[in-house]
């Protein structure tokens, strides 16, 4: 729904799971130029009960890396599109701002970043997990902007009534919109710098 530009793009997916989304982006008619995936565990090899498959069967330039430290090896301004479907499972709370800034640095000026993040329910602070237990759409927005991104679009998913009641008890000073938000998908742009 965020309609990122894929045609001719160098794509990075952080938390790529088994890498099949990247393979699909390379195989479609107006495809990406290259696709690189980084994940904690190489699920594509069958580890942790992942669905093993032969990545050599993928069309185009597909690279998959089973170590998050690989993110530090990439040159700045390397990717036109960065995807992350579960930010909090990739970056721990201690690495939150450093991780966002690293994604910003890896995006080319004018590049896009699609990030999906969870919103905390106020259950407490967690090192990993949805909104780290306390982040709301407003705090996520502030963090994205502090990393340097411009927010082009955001899409909010809402909690059900039971989850909203729990969040209301645990986040009494937040607005209803903040407590109702279950997750947010951001379409971020790295601006052209002067």
Tab-separated table of C-alpha atoms in Angstrom:
chain	number	residue	atom	x	y	z
A	1	UNK	CA	0.000	0.000	0.000
A	2	UNK	CA	2.962	2.390	0.389
A	3	UNK	CA	3.884	1.944	-3.300
A	4	UNK	CA	7.676	2.149	-3.078
A	5	UNK	CA	9.688	2.534	-6.264
A	6	UNK	CA	11.097	-0.899	-7.057
A	7	UNK	CA	11.972	-0.634	-10.752
A	8	UNK	CA	15.734	-0.380	-11.193
A	9	UNK	CA	16.271	-0.070	-7.436
A	10	UNK	CA	18.973	-1.574	-5.283
A	11	UNK	CA	16.866	-3.026	-2.458
A	12	UNK	CA	17.892	-3.920	1.094
A	13	UNK	CA	15.577	-5.861	3.380
A	14	UNK	CA	16.584	-5.901	7.022
A	15	UNK	CA	14.978	-8.866	8.746
A	16	UNK	CA	14.373	-10.604	5.414
A	17	UNK	CA	13.197	-13.882	6.972
A	18	UNK	CA	13.634	-16.527	4.240
A	19	UNK	CA	14.438	-14.016	1.468
A	20	UNK	CA	11.549	-14.946	-0.815
A	21	UNK	CA	10.126	-11.416	-0.920
A	22	UNK	CA	13.433	-10.190	-2.338
A	23	UNK	CA	13.461	-13.012	-4.895
A	24	UNK	CA	9.935	-11.987	-5.945
A	25	UNK	CA	11.019	-8.342	-6.344
A	26	UNK	CA	13.777	-9.500	-8.693
A	27	UNK	CA	11.441	-11.755	-10.685
A	28	UNK	CA	8.578	-9.342	-11.377
A	29	UNK	CA	8.218	-7.509	-14.704
A	30	UNK	CA	9.428	-4.108	-13.534
A	31	UNK	CA	11.999	-5.570	-11.221
A	32	UNK	CA	14.651	-4.359	-8.851
A	33	UNK	CA	18.249	-4.166	-10.081
A	34	UNK	CA	19.627	-5.984	-7.021
A	35	UNK	CA	18.273	-7.344	-3.749
A	36	UNK	CA	20.168	-7.834	-0.511
A	37	UNK	CA	18.744	-9.414	2.617
A	38	UNK	CA	20.081	-9.426	6.144
A	39	UNK	CA	18.663	-11.622	8.900
A	40	UNK	CA	19.782	-12.907	12.309
A	41	UNK	CA	19.294	-16.540	11.286
A	42	UNK	CA	19.684	-17.833	7.701
A	43	UNK	CA	16.175	-19.301	7.444
A	44	UNK	CA	16.694	-19.853	3.692
A	45	UNK	CA	19.185	-22.598	4.634
A	46	UNK	CA	16.587	-24.433	6.696
A	47	UNK	CA	17.850	-23.203	10.081
A	48	UNK	CA	15.327	-22.823	12.923
A	49	UNK	CA	12.770	-24.801	10.917
A	50	UNK	CA	12.874	-22.222	8.118
A	51	UNK	CA	11.675	-23.341	4.664
A	52	UNK	CA	14.975	-24.164	2.929
A	53	UNK	CA	15.242	-23.227	-0.731
A	54	UNK	CA	17.965	-22.783	-3.337
A	55	UNK	CA	18.645	-19.066	-3.498
A	56	UNK	CA	20.660	-19.677	-6.672
A	57	UNK	CA	17.313	-20.301	-8.413
A	58	UNK	CA	16.353	-16.640	-7.882
A	59	UNK	CA	16.555	-14.353	-10.889
A	60	UNK	CA	18.992	-11.449	-10.806
A	61	UNK	CA	21.434	-10.346	-8.162
A	62	UNK	CA	20.238	-11.755	-4.832
A	63	UNK	CA	22.475	-11.699	-1.743
A	64	UNK	CA	21.366	-13.079	1.609
A	65	UNK	CA	23.391	-12.643	4.809
A	66	UNK	CA	22.722	-14.477	8.081
A	67	UNK	CA	24.489	-11.970	10.329
A	68	UNK	CA	23.186	-8.513	11.258
A	69	UNK	CA	26.754	-7.223	11.569
A	70	UNK	CA	26.781	-7.252	7.767
A	71	UNK	CA	24.885	-3.933	7.939
A	72	UNK	CA	28.108	-2.296	9.097
A	73	UNK	CA	29.990	-3.592	6.036
A	74	UNK	CA	27.817	-1.825	3.451
A	75	UNK	CA	28.952	1.516	2.072
A	76	UNK	CA	26.811	4.567	2.853
A	77	UNK	CA	24.334	5.608	0.139
A	78	UNK	CA	24.140	2.027	-1.203
A	79	UNK	CA	20.384	1.401	-1.492
A	80	UNK	CA	17.418	3.047	-3.221
A	81	UNK	CA	14.842	1.158	-1.143
A	82	UNK	CA	15.140	-0.282	2.361
A	83	UNK	CA	12.456	-2.559	3.786
A	84	UNK	CA	12.030	-3.694	7.374
A	85	UNK	CA	8.850	-5.575	8.251
A	86	UNK	CA	9.583	-5.980	11.981
A	87	UNK	CA	12.026	-3.335	13.183
A	88	UNK	CA	11.919	-4.326	16.860
A	89	UNK	CA	12.924	-7.934	16.171
A	90	UNK	CA	16.068	-6.715	14.378
A	91	UNK	CA	17.229	-3.860	16.595
A	92	UNK	CA	17.110	-4.062	20.382
A	93	UNK	CA	16.080	-1.112	22.507
A	94	UNK	CA	19.716	-0.176	23.154
A	95	UNK	CA	20.349	-0.057	19.379
A	96	UNK	CA	17.129	1.712	18.419
A	97	UNK	CA	18.499	5.127	17.443
A	98	UNK	CA	21.785	3.745	16.103
A	99	UNK	CA	19.802	1.303	13.935
A	100	UNK	CA	17.562	4.025	12.536
A	101	UNK	CA	20.555	6.213	11.776
A	102	UNK	CA	22.332	3.286	10.069
A	103	UNK	CA	19.316	2.742	7.802
A	104	UNK	CA	19.298	6.457	7.016
A	105	UNK	CA	23.003	6.342	6.108
A	106	UNK	CA	22.520	3.271	3.879
A	107	UNK	CA	19.729	4.936	1.884
A	108	UNK	CA	20.783	7.035	-1.080
A	109	UNK	CA	19.654	10.672	-1.089
A	110	UNK	CA	16.123	10.562	-2.477
A	111	UNK	CA	15.839	6.907	-1.382
A	112	UNK	CA	12.885	5.333	0.379
A	113	UNK	CA	12.554	3.293	3.536
A	114	UNK	CA	9.446	1.290	4.441
A	115	UNK	CA	9.469	0.427	8.156
A	116	UNK	CA	6.826	-1.483	10.086
A	117	UNK	CA	6.919	-0.954	13.845
A	118	UNK	CA	4.757	-2.048	16.732
A	119	UNK	CA	3.302	0.173	19.410
A	120	UNK	CA	3.694	-0.692	23.063
A	121	UNK	CA	0.754	-1.402	25.302
A	122	UNK	CA	2.437	-0.075	28.428
A	123	UNK	CA	3.173	-3.551	29.793
A	124	UNK	CA	6.736	-2.489	30.586
A	125	UNK	CA	10.055	-1.967	28.870
A	126	UNK	CA	11.240	-4.852	26.685
A	127	UNK	CA	14.605	-5.218	24.952
A	128	UNK	CA	12.846	-6.593	21.847
A	129	UNK	CA	9.194	-6.674	20.857
A	130	UNK	CA	6.287	-4.481	19.897
A	131	UNK	CA	7.203	-0.861	20.535
A	132	UNK	CA	9.623	-2.079	23.203
A	133	UNK	CA	6.594	-2.001	25.491
A	134	UNK	CA	6.121	1.780	25.535
A	135	UNK	CA	6.627	3.518	22.140
A	136	UNK	CA	3.553	5.136	20.593
A	137	UNK	CA	3.001	6.470	17.045
A	138	UNK	CA	4.077	9.945	18.156
A	139	UNK	CA	7.309	8.718	19.736
A	140	UNK	CA	8.086	6.601	16.649
A	141	UNK	CA	7.472	9.650	14.449
A	142	UNK	CA	9.859	11.722	16.554
A	143	UNK	CA	12.556	9.022	16.355
A	144	UNK	CA	12.248	8.745	12.562
A	145	UNK	CA	12.583	12.494	12.165
A	146	UNK	CA	15.498	12.662	14.611
A	147	UNK	CA	17.323	10.067	12.473
A	148	UNK	CA	16.952	12.499	9.527
A	149	UNK	CA	14.073	10.939	7.585
A	150	UNK	CA	11.136	12.832	6.120
A	151	UNK	CA	7.831	11.037	6.661
A	152	UNK	CA	5.959	10.723	3.381
A	153	UNK	CA	3.142	8.504	4.649
A	154	UNK	CA	2.128	6.432	7.613
A	155	UNK	CA	-0.495	3.766	8.016
A	156	UNK	CA	-1.813	2.812	11.455
A	157	UNK	CA	-3.326	-0.538	12.457
A	158	UNK	CA	-5.695	-0.443	15.424
A	159	UNK	CA	-6.107	-2.582	18.537
A	160	UNK	CA	-9.300	-4.415	19.407
A	161	UNK	CA	-11.437	-3.276	22.377
A	162	UNK	CA	-9.821	-5.622	24.903
A	163	UNK	CA	-6.284	-4.556	23.976
A	164	UNK	CA	-7.369	-0.903	24.004
A	165	UNK	CA	-8.765	-1.255	27.545
A	166	UNK	CA	-5.462	-2.767	28.744
A	167	UNK	CA	-3.470	0.006	27.051
A	168	UNK	CA	-5.782	2.631	28.597
A	169	UNK	CA	-5.031	1.284	32.080
A	170	UNK	CA	-1.286	1.178	31.452
A	171	UNK	CA	-0.879	4.398	29.427
A	172	UNK	CA	-3.338	6.724	31.208
A	173	UNK	CA	-1.703	9.966	30.037
A	174	UNK	CA	-1.630	9.057	26.325
A	175	UNK	CA	-4.393	10.093	23.935
A	176	UNK	CA	-6.929	7.563	22.678
A	177	UNK	CA	-5.283	7.561	19.236
A	178	UNK	CA	-1.955	6.655	20.854
A	179	UNK	CA	-3.461	3.834	22.928
A	180	UNK	CA	-5.556	2.481	20.051
A	181	UNK	CA	-2.562	2.113	17.714
A	182	UNK	CA	-1.261	-1.433	17.475
A	183	UNK	CA	1.355	-0.859	14.762
A	184	UNK	CA	2.457	1.732	12.221
A	185	UNK	CA	3.943	1.374	8.759
A	186	UNK	CA	6.029	4.355	7.691
A	187	UNK	CA	7.106	5.404	4.217
A	188	UNK	CA	10.229	7.436	4.869
A	189	UNK	CA	12.357	9.454	2.479
A	190	UNK	CA	15.965	10.383	2.811
A	191	UNK	CA	15.987	13.995	1.678
A	192	UNK	CA	18.403	15.406	-0.877
A	193	UNK	CA	21.002	17.280	1.133
A	194	UNK	CA	22.419	20.659	0.089
